[in-house]
Short mmCIF file of C-alpha atoms in Angstrom, two decimals:
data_model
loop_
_atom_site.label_atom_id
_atom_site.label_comp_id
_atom_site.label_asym_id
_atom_site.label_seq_id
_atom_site.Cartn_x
_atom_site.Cartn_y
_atom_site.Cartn_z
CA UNK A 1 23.32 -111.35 -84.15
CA UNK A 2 25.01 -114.63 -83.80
CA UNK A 3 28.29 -112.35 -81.71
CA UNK A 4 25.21 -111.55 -78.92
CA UNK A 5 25.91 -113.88 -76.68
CA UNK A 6 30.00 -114.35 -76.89
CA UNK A 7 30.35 -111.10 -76.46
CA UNK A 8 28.31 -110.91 -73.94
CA UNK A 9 29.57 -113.89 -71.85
CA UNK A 10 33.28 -111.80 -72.28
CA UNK A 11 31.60 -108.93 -70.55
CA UNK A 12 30.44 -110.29 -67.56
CA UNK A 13 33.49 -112.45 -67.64
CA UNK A 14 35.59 -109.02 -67.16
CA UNK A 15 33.31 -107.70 -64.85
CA UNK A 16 33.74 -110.08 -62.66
CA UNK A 17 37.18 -110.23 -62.63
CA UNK A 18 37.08 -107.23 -60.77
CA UNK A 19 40.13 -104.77 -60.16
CA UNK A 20 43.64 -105.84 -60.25
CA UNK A 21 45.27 -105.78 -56.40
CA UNK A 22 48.23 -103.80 -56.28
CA UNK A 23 51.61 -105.27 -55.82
CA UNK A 24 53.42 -103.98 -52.98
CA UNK A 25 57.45 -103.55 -53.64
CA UNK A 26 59.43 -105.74 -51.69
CA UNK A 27 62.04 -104.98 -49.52
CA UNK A 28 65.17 -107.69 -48.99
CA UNK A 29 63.55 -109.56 -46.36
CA UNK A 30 60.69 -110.26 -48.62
CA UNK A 31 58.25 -107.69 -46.71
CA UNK A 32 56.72 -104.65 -47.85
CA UNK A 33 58.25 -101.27 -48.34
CA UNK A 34 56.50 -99.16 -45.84
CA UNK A 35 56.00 -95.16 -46.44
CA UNK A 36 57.76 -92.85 -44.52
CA UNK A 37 60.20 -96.25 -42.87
CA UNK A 38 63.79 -96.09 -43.93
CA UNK A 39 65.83 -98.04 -46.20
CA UNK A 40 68.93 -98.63 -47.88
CA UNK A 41 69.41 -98.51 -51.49
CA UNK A 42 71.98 -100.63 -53.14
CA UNK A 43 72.70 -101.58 -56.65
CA UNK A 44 72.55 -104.96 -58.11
CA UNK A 45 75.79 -104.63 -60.17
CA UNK A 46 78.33 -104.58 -57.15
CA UNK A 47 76.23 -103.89 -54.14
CA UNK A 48 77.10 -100.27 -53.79
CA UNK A 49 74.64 -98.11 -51.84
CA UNK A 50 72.80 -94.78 -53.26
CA UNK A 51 73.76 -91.52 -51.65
CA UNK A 52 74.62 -87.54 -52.45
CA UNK A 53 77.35 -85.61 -52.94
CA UNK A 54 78.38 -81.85 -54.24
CA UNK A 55 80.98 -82.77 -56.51
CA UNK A 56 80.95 -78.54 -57.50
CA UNK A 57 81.13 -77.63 -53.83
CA UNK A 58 77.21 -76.54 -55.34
CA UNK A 59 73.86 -77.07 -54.33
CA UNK A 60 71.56 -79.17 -54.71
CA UNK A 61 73.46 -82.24 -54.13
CA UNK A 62 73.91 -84.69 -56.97
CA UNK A 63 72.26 -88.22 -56.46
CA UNK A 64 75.44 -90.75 -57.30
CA UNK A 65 75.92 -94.41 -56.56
CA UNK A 66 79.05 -94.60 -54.12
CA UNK A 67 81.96 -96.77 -53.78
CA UNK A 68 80.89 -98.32 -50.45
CA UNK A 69 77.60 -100.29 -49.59
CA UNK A 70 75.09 -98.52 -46.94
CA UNK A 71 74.57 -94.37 -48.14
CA UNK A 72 72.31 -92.59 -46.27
CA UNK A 73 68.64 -94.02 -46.03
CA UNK A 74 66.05 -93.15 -48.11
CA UNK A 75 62.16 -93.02 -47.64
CA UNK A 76 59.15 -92.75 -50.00
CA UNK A 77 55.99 -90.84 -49.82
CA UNK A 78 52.78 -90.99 -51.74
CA UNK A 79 52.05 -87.83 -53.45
CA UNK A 80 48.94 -87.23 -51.05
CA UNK A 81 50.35 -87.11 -47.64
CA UNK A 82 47.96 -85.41 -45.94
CA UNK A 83 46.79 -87.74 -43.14
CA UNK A 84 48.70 -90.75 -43.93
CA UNK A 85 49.17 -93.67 -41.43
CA UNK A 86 51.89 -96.22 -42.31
CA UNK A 87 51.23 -97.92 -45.01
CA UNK A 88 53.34 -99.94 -48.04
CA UNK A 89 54.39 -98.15 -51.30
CA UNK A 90 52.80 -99.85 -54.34
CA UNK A 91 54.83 -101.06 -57.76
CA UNK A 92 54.39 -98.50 -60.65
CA UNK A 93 52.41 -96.32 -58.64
CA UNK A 94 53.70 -92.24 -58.65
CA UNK A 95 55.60 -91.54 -55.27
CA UNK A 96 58.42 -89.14 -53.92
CA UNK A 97 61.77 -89.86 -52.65
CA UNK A 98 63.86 -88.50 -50.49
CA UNK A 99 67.06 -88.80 -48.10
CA UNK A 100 66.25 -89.20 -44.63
CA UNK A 101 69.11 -87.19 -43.31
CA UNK A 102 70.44 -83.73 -44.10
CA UNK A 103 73.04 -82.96 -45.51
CA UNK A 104 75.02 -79.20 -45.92
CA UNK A 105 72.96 -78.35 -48.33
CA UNK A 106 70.08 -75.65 -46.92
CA UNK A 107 67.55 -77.30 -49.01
CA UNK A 108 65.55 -80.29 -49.32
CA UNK A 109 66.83 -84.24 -49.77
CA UNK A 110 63.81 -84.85 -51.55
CA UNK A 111 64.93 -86.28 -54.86
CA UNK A 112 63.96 -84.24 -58.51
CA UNK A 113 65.45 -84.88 -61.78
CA UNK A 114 66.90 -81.36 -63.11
CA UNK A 115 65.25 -80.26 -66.42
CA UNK A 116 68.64 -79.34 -67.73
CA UNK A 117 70.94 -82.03 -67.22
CA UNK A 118 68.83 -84.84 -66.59
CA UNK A 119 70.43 -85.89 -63.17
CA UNK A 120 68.75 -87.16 -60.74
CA UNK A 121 69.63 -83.91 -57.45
CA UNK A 122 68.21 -83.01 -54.39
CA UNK A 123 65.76 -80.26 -53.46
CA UNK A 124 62.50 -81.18 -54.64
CA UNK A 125 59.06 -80.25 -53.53
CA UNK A 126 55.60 -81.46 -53.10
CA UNK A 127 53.77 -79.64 -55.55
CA UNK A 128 50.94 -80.28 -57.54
CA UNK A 129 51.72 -78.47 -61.15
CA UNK A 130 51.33 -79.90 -64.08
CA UNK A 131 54.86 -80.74 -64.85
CA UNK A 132 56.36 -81.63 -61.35
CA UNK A 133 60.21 -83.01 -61.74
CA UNK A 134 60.00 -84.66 -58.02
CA UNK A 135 57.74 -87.43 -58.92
CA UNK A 136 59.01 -91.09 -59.38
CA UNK A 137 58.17 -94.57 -59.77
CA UNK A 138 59.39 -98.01 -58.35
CA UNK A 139 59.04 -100.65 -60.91
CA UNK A 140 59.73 -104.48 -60.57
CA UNK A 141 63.24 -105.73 -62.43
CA UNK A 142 62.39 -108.34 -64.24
CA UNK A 143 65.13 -111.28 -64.58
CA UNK A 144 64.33 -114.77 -64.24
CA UNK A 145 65.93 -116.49 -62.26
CA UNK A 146 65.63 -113.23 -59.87
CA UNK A 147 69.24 -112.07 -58.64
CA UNK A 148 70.11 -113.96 -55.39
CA UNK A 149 66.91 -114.74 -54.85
CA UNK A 150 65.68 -110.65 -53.86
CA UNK A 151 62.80 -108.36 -55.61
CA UNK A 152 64.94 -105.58 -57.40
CA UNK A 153 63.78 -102.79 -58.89
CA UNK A 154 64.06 -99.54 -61.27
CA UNK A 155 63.66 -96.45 -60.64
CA UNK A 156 61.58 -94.08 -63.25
CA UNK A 157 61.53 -90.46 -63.62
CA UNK A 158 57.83 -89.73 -64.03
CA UNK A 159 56.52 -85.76 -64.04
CA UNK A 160 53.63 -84.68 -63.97
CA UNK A 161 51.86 -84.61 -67.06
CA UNK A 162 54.32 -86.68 -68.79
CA UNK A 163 52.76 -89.26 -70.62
CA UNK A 164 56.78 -91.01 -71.04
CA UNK A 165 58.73 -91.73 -68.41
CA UNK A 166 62.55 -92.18 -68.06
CA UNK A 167 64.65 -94.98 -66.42
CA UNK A 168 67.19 -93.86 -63.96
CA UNK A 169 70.54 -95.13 -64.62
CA UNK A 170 74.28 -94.74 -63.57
CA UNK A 171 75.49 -91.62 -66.47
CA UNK A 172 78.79 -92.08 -67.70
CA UNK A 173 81.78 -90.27 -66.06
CA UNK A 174 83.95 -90.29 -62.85
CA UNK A 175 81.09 -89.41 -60.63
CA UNK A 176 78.85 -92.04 -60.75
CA UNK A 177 76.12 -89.60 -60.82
CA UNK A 178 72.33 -91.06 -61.62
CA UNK A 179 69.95 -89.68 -63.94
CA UNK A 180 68.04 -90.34 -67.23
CA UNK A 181 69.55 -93.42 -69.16
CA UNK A 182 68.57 -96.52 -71.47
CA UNK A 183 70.44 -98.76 -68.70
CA UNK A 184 68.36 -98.68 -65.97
CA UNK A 185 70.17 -99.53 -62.49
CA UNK A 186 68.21 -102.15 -60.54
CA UNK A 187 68.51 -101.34 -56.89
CA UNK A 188 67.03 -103.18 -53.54
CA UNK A 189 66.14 -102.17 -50.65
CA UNK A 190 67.09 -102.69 -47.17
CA UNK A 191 64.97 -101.78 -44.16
CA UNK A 192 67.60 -99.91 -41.71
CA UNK A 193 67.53 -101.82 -38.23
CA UNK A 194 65.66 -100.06 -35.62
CA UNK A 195 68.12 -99.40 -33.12
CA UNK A 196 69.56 -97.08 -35.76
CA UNK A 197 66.62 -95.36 -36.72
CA UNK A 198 63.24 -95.02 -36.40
CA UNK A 199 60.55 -95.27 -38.49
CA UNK A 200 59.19 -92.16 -38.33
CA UNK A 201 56.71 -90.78 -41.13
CA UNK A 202 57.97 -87.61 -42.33
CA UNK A 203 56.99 -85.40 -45.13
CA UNK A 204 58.09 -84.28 -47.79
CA UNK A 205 59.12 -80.03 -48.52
CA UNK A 206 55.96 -78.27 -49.83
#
């Protein structure tokens, strides 16, 4: 009898604390990543940008991590997207990607990672299975000090139904290709300035 009363105390103590706020991810600037706004993604190890390519001549295009800074711009979408005003994407929170341009491919830019290979491609789709290979996560890259002074972050492979999910890393080879590896790339992202695109909220390919 003599736990009552600690134990107690602890659970109003936890109660009270209430729910944890979420932590929105950060873009260069220091301001929230906003759904459906576009942004440059570009690697911490030499400041290379994030784009696609068909190295085959195939589709879908194979997500690779270029020799030049700015790729195309990518955007991020919550996995409900019915009815969604602007709002920011949350740390560790399940999400899609996608490029916000086309490219020759006739199918989506939305990113998946392909159950065979493990790379990170093109042509994914909303979808609400159980095992769905378009879903990611953005996840704070933890150094101390941070590098320069900006909020990098990983990227995770998370579908649905998976109770593990995978980093997303540069794969070795020529191409630079990304996909499932135990050295995550941290990337950061750069809001594209207006006058070359708008923030428009687009959706994802059902």
């Amino acid at each position: 009898m003599e736990f009552t009363f600690p134990l107690l105390l602890l659970s109003i103590l936890v109660l009270s604390a209430g729910p944890v706020a979420p932590t929105p991810i950060r873009d260069s600037h220091g301001n929230p990543v906003l759904y459906g706004a576009r942004y440059y993604l570009t690697a911490s190890t030499d400041g290379n940008g994030v784009g696609m390519a068909s190295f085959n001549g195939s589709c879908p295009s194979t997500v690779f991590l270029q020799t030049f800074r700015f790729g195309p711009p990518v955007m991020l979408f919550p996995l409900d997207t019915h009815g969604v005003k602007i709002r920011y994407a949350e740390e560790e929170e399940d999400l899609y990607i996608m490029f916000a341009q086309p490219y020759h491919c006739d199918q989506s830019t939305q990113w998946k990672i392909s159950e065979e290979s493990g790379l990170v491609t093109t042509g994914g789709h909303m979808s609400d299975s159980f095992f769905n290979y378009a879903r990611f996560r953005i996840v704070r890259y933890n150094t101390d000090p941070p590098i320069l002074g900006k909020d990098y972050y990983e990227i995770w492979s998370c579908p649905s139904g998976s109770i593990i999910c995978s980093q997303i890393g540069v794969r070795p080879g020529p191409d630079q290709a990304l996909g499932r590896s135990d050295q995550p790339l941290p990337v950061l992202f750069t809001k594209v300035p207006e006058e070359l695109g708008a923030s428009t909220v687009m959706h994802p390919t059902a």
